[in-house]
PDB file of C-alpha atoms in Angstrom:
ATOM      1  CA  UNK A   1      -9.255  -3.957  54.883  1.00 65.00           C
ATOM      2  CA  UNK A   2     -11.780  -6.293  53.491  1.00 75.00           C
ATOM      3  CA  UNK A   3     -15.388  -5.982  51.689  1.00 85.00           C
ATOM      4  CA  UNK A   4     -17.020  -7.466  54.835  1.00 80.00           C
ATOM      5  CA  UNK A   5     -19.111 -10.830  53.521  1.00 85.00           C
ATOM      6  CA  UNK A   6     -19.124 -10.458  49.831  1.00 85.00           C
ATOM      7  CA  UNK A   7     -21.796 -13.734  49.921  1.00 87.00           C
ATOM      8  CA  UNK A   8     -23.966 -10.821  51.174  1.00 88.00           C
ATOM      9  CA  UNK A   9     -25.674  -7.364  49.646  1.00 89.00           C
ATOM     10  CA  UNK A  10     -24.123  -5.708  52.225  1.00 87.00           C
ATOM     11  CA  UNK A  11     -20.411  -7.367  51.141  1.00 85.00           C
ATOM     12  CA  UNK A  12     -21.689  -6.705  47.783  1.00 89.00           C
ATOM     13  CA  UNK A  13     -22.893  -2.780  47.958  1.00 90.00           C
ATOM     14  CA  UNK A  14     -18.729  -2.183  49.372  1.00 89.00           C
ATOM     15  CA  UNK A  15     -18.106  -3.851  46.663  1.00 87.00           C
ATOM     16  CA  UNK A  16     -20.215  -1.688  44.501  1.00 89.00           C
ATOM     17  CA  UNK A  17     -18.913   1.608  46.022  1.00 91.00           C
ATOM     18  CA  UNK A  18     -15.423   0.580  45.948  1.00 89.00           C
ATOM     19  CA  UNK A  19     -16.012  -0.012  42.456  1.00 89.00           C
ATOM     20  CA  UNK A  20     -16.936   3.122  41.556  1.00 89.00           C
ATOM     21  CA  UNK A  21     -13.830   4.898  40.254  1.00 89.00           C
ATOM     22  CA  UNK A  22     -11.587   2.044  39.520  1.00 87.00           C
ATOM     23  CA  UNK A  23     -11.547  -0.877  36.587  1.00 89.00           C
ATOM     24  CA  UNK A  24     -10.113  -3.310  38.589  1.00 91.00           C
ATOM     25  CA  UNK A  25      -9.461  -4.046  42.535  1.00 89.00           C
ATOM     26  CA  UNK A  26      -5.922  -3.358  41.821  1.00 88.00           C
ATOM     27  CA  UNK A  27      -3.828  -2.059  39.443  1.00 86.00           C
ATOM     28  CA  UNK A  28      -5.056  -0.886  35.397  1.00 88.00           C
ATOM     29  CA  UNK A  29      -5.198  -4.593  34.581  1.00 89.00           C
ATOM     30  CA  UNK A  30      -6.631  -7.648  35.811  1.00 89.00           C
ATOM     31  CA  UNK A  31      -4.918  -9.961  38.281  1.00 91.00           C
ATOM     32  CA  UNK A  32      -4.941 -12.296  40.777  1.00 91.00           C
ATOM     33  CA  UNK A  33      -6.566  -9.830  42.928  1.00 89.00           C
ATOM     34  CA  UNK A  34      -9.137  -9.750  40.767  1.00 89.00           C
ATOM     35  CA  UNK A  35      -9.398 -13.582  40.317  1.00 91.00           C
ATOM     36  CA  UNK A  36      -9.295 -13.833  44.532  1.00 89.00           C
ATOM     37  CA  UNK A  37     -12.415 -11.279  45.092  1.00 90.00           C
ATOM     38  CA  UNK A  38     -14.400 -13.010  42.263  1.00 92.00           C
ATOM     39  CA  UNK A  39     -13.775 -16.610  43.049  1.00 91.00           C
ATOM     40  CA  UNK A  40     -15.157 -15.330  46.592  1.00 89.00           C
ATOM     41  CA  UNK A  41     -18.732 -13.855  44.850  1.00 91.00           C
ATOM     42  CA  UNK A  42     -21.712 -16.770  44.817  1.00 87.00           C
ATOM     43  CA  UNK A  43     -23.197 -15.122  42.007  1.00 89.00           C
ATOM     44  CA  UNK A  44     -23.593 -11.963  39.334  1.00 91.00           C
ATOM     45  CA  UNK A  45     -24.609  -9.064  41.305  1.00 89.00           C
ATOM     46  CA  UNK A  46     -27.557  -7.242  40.818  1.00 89.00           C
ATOM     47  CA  UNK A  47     -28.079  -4.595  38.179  1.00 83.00           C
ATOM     48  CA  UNK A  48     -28.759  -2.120  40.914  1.00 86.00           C
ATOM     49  CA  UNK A  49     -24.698  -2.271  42.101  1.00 89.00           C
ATOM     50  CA  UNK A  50     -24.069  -1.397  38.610  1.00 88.00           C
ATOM     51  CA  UNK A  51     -20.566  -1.170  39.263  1.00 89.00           C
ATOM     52  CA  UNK A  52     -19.920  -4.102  40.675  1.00 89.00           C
ATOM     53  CA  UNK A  53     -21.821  -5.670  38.106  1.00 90.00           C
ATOM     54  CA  UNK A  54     -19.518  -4.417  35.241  1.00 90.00           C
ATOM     55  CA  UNK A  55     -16.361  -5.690  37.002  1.00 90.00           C
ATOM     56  CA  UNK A  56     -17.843  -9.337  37.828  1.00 92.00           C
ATOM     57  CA  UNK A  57     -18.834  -9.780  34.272  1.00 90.00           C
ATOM     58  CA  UNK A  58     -15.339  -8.516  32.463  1.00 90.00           C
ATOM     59  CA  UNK A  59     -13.831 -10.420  35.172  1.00 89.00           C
ATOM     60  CA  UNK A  60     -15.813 -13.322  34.061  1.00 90.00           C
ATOM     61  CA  UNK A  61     -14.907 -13.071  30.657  1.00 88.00           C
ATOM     62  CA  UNK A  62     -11.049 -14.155  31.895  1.00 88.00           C
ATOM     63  CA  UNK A  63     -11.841 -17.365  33.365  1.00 84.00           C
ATOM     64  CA  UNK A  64     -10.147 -19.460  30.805  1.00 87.00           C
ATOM     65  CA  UNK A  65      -7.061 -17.624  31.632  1.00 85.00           C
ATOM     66  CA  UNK A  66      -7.799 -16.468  35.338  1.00 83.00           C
ATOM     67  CA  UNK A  67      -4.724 -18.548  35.960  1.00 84.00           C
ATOM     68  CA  UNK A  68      -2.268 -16.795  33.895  1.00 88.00           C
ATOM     69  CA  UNK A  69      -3.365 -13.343  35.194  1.00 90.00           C
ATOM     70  CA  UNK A  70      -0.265 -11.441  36.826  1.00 89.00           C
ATOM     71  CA  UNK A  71       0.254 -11.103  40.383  1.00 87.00           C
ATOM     72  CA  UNK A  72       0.082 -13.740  43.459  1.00 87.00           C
ATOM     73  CA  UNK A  73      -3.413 -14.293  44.676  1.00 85.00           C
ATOM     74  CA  UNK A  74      -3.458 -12.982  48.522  1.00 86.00           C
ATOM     75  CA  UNK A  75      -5.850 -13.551  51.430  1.00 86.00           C
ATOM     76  CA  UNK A  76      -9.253 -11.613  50.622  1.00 79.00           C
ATOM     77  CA  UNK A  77      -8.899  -9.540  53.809  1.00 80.00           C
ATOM     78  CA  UNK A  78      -5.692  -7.626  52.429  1.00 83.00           C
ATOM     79  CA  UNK A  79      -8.141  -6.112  49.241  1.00 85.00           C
ATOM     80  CA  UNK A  80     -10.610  -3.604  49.203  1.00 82.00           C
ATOM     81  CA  UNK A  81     -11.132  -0.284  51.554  1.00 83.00           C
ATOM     82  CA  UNK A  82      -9.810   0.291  54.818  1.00 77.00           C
ATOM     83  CA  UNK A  83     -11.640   0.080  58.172  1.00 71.00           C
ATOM     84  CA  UNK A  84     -14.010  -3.041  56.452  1.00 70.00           C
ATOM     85  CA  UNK A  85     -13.621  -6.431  58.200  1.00 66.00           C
ATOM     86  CA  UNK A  86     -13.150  -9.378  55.906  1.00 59.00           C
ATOM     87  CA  UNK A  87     -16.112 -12.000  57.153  1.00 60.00           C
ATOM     88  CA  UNK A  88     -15.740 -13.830  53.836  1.00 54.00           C
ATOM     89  CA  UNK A  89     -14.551 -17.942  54.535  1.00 47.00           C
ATOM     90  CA  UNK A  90     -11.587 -18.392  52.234  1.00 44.00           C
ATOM     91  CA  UNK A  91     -12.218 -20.506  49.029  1.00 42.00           C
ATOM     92  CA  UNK A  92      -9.922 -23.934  49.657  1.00 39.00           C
ATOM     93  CA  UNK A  93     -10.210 -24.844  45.813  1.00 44.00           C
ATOM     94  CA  UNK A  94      -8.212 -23.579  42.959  1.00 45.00           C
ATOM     95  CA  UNK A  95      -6.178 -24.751  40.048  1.00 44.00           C
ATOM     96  CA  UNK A  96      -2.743 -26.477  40.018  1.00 44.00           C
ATOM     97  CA  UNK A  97      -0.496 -22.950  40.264  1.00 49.00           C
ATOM     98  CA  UNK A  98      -2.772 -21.057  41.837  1.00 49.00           C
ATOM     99  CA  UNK A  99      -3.526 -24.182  45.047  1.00 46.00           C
ATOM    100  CA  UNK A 100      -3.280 -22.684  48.668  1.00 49.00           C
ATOM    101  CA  UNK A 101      -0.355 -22.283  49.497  1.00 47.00           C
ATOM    102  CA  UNK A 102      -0.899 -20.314  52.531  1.00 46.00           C
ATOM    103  CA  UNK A 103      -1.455 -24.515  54.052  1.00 49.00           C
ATOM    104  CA  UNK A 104      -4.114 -25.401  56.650  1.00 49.00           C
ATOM    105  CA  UNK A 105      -2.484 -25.060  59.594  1.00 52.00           C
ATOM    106  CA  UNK A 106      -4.095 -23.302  62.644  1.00 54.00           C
ATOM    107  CA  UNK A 107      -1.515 -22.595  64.564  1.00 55.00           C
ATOM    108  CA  UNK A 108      -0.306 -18.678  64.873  1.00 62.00           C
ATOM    109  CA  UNK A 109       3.374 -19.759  66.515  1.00 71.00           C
ATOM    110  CA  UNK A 110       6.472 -18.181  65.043  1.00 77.00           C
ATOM    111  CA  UNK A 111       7.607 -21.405  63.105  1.00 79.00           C
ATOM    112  CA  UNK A 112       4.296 -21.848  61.567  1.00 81.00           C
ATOM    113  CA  UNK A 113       4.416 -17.908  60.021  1.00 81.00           C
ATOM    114  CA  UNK A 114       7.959 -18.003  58.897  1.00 82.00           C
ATOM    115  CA  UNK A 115       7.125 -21.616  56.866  1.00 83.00           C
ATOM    116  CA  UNK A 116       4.193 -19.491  55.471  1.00 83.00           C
ATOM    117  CA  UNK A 117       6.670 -16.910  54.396  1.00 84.00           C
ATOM    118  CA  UNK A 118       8.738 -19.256  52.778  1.00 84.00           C
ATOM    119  CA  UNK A 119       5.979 -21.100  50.927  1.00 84.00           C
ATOM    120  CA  UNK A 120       4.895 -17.916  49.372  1.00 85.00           C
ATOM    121  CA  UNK A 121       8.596 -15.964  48.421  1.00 83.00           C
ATOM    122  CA  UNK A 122       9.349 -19.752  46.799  1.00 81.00           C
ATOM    123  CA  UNK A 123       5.559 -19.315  44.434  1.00 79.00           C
ATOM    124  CA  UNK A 124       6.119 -15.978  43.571  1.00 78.00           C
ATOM    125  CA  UNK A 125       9.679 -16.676  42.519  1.00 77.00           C
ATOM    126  CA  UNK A 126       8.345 -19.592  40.878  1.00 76.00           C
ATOM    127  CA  UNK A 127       5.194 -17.657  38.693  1.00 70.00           C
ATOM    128  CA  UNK A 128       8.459 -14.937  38.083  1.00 69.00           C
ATOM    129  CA  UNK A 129      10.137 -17.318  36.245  1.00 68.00           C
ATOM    130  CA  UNK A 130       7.477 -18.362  34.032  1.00 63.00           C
ATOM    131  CA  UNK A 131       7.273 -17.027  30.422  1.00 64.00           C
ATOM    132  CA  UNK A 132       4.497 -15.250  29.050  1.00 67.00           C
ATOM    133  CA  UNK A 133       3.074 -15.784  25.262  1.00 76.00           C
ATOM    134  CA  UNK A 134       1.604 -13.137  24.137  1.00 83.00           C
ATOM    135  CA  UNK A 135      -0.986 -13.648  21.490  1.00 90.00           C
ATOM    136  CA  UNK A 136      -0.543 -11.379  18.949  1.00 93.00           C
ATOM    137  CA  UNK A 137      -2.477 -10.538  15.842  1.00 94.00           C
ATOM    138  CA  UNK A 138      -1.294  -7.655  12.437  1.00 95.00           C
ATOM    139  CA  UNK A 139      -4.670  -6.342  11.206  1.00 96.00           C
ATOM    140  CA  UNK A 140      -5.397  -4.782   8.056  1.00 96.00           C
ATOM    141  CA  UNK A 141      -8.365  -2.268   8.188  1.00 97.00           C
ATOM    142  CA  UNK A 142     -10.411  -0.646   5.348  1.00 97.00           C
ATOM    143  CA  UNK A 143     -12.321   2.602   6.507  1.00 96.00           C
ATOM    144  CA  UNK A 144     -15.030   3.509   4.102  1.00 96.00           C
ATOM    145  CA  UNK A 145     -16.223   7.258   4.028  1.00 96.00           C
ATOM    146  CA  UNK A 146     -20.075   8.109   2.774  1.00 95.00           C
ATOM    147  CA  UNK A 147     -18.866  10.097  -0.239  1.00 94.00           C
ATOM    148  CA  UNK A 148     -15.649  12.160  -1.902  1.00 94.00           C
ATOM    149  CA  UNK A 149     -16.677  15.122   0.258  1.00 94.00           C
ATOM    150  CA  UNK A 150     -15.700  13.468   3.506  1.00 94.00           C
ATOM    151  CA  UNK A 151     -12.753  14.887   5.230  1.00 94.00           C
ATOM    152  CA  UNK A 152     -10.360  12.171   5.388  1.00 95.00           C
ATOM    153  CA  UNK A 153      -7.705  13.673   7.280  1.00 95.00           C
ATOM    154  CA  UNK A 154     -10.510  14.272  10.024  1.00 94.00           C
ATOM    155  CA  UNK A 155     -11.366  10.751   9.814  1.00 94.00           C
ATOM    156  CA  UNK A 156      -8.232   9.200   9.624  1.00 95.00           C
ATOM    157  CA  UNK A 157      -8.210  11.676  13.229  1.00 94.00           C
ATOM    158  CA  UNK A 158     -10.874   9.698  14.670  1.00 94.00           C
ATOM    159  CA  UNK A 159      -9.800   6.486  13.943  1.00 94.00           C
ATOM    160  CA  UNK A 160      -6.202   6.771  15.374  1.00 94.00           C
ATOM    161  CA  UNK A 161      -7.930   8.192  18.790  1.00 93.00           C
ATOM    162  CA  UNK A 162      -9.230   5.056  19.420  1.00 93.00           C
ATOM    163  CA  UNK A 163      -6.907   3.695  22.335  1.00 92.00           C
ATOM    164  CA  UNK A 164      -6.859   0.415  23.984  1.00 92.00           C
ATOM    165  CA  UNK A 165      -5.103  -1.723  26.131  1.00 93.00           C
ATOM    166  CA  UNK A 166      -3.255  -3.841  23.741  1.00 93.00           C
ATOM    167  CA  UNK A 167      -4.026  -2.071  20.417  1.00 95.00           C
ATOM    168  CA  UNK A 168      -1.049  -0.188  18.717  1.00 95.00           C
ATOM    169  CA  UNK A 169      -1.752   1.916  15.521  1.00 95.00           C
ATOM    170  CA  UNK A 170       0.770   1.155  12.507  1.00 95.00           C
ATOM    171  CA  UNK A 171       0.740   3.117   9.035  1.00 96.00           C
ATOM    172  CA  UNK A 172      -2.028   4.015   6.417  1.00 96.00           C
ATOM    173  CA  UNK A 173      -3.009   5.010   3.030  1.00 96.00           C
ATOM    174  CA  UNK A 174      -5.948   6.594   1.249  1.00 96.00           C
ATOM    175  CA  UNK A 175      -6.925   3.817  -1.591  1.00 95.00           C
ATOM    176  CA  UNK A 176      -9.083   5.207  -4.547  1.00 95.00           C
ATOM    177  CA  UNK A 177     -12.454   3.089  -4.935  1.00 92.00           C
ATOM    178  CA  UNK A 178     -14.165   5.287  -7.592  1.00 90.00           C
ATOM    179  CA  UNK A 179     -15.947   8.191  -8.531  1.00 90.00           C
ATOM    180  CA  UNK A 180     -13.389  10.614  -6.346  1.00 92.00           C
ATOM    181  CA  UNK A 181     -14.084   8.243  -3.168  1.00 95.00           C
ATOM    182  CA  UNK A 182     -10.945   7.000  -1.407  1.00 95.00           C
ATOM    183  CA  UNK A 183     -11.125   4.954   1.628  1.00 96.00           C
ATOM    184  CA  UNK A 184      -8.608   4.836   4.641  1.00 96.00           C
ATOM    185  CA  UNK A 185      -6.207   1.357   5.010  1.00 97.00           C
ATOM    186  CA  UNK A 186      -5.100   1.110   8.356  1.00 96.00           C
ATOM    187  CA  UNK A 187      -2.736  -1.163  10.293  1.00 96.00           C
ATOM    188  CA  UNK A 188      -2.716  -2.378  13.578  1.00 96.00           C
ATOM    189  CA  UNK A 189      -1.481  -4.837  16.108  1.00 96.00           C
ATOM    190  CA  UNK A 190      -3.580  -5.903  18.666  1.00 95.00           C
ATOM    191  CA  UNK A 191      -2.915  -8.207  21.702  1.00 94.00           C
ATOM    192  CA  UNK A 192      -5.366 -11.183  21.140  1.00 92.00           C
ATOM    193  CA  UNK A 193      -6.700 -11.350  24.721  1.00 92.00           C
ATOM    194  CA  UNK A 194      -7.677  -7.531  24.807  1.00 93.00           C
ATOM    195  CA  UNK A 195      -8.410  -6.763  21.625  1.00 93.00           C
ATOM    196  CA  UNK A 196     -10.739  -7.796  18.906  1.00 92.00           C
ATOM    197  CA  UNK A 197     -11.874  -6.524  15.564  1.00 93.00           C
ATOM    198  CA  UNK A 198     -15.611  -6.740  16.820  1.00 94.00           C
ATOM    199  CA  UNK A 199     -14.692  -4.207  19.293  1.00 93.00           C
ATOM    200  CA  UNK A 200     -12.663  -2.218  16.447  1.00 95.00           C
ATOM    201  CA  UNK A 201     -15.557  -1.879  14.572  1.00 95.00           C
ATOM    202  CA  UNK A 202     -18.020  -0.981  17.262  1.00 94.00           C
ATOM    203  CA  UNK A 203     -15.576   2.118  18.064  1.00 94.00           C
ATOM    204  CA  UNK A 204     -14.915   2.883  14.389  1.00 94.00           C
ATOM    205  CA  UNK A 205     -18.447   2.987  13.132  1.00 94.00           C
ATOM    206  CA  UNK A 206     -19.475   5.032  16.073  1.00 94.00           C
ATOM    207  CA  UNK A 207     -17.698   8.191  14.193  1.00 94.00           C
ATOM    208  CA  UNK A 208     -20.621   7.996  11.948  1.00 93.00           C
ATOM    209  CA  UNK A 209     -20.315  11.830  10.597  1.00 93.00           C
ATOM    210  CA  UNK A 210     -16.992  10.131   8.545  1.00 94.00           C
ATOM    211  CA  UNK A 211     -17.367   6.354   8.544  1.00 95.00           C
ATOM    212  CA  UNK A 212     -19.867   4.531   6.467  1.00 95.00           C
ATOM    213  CA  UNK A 213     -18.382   1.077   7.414  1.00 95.00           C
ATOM    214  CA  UNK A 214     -15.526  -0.831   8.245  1.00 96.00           C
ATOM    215  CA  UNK A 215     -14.167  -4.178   6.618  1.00 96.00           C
ATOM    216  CA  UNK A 216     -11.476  -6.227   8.206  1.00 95.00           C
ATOM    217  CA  UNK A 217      -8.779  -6.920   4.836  1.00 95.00           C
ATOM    218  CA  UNK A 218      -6.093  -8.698   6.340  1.00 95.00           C
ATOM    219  CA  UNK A 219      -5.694 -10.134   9.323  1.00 94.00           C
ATOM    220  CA  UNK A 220      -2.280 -12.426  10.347  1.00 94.00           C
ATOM    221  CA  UNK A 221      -1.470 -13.847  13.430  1.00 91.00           C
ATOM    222  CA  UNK A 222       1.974 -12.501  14.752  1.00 85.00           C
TER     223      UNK A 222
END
C-alpha cells in the first residue's frame, strides 16, 4: 500500500485517482489518517488533480484541531491503494499527543517490534480514554418566501432535505409577516466544527423557486 512519493506529481496523481470516489482516505470523516497523508504533502496540489486538491484544502481547514481528529495516526505506507510502494520519508515532527511513538530505533529484532507494540496499544488506550467536547450550537432560522402564492409545504420540503454531517433538523412554524405572506421558522442543532449558518444559507437560498432569503433569528450555544 502506499501513494508512492507524495513530494512528487507522480505521488500526487495516486493521490488524485485514489481520491476520486472517496471524501476522505479513510472512513466518512476526517482522521488521523487524514492528518498523516497531509502532514506528508509539501504543498496544495495543482488544480489539474482536482480531487486531490479538494481533500488537501478541507483537510486544511482542520489544522487547529488536526490533533483531536479520531483515530491513531499510522505509518504512511499502511494508507492508500494496494500494489503502490510508500517512497515518502516519514515526518519526525508532530504535536505533544500525536509525537512518534513508533521511536527511532533501527533495529528489526523481535524485542525491538514487541516494545513498538506496546508503545502503540498503551497511546491508543490512552487517546480512548480521553473525552470529547462537542461544540454545539441551537439555531433559530427564518425562511422567507417571494410572495403568499409560494407553496410552503414544498418549501418547508426543501429545506428539511438539506443533510449534513452534524446538522439535525428540530420543529417549525409558518409565522404571518403581512399581506397573506407567512415565512417558515425553523430549528436546528448543528455541531460547531461541521456546521455553520454561512453554509445553511448557501444551501437554503439555492432553492430559489421558494426562498427569497434567509435570516439567522436565534442562535444559542448548547
Amino acid at each position: 500500500m502506499g501513494f508512492g512519493d507524495l513530494k512528487t506529481p507522480g505521488g500526487l496523481k495516486v493521490l488524485n485517482d485514489f481520491l476520486a470516489d472517496k471524501s476522505y482516505i479513510e472512513g466518512w470523516v476526517p482522521s488521523q489518517a487524514d492528518v498523516a497523508v497531509f502532514d506528508a504533502i509539501s504543498s496544495a496540489p495543482s488544480t489539474v488533480l482536482c480531487h486531490a486538491l479538494r481533500w488537501y484544502n478541507h483537510i486544511k481547514s482542520f489544522q487547529n484541531q488536526k490533533g483531536s481528529l479520531p483515530g491513531v495516526k499510522k505509518p504512511l505506507g499502511q494508507y492508500g491503494p494496494a500494489g503502490v510502494e510508500d517512497k515518502t520519508a516519514a515526518d519526525s515532527k508532530d504535536d505533544d499527543d500525536d509525537m512518534d511513538l513508533l521511536g527511532s530505533d533501527e533495529e528489526e529484532d523481535a524485542e525491538a517490534e514487541k516494545l513498538k507494540e506496546e508503545r502503540i496499544a498503551a497511546y491508543a488506550a490512552k487517546k480512548s480514554k480521553k473525552p470529547t467536547l462537542i461544540a454545539k450550537s441551537s439555531i433559530l432560522l427564518d425562511v422567507k418566501p417571494w410572495d403568499d402564492e409560494t407553496d410552503m409545504a414544498k418549501l418547508e420540503e426543501c429545506v428539511r432535505s438539506i443533510s449534513m454531517d452534524g446538522l439535525l433538523w428540530g420543529q417549525s412554524k409558518l409565522v404571518p409577516v403581512g399581506y397573506g405572506i407567512k415565512k417558515l421558522q425553523i430549528g436546528c442543532v448543528v455541531e460547531d466544527d461541521k456546521v455553520g449558518t454561512d453554509q445553511l444559507e448557501e444551501q437554503i437560498t439555492a432553492f430559489e423557486d421558494y426562498v427569497q432569503s434567509m435570516d439567522v433569528a436565534a442562535f444559542n450555544k448548547i
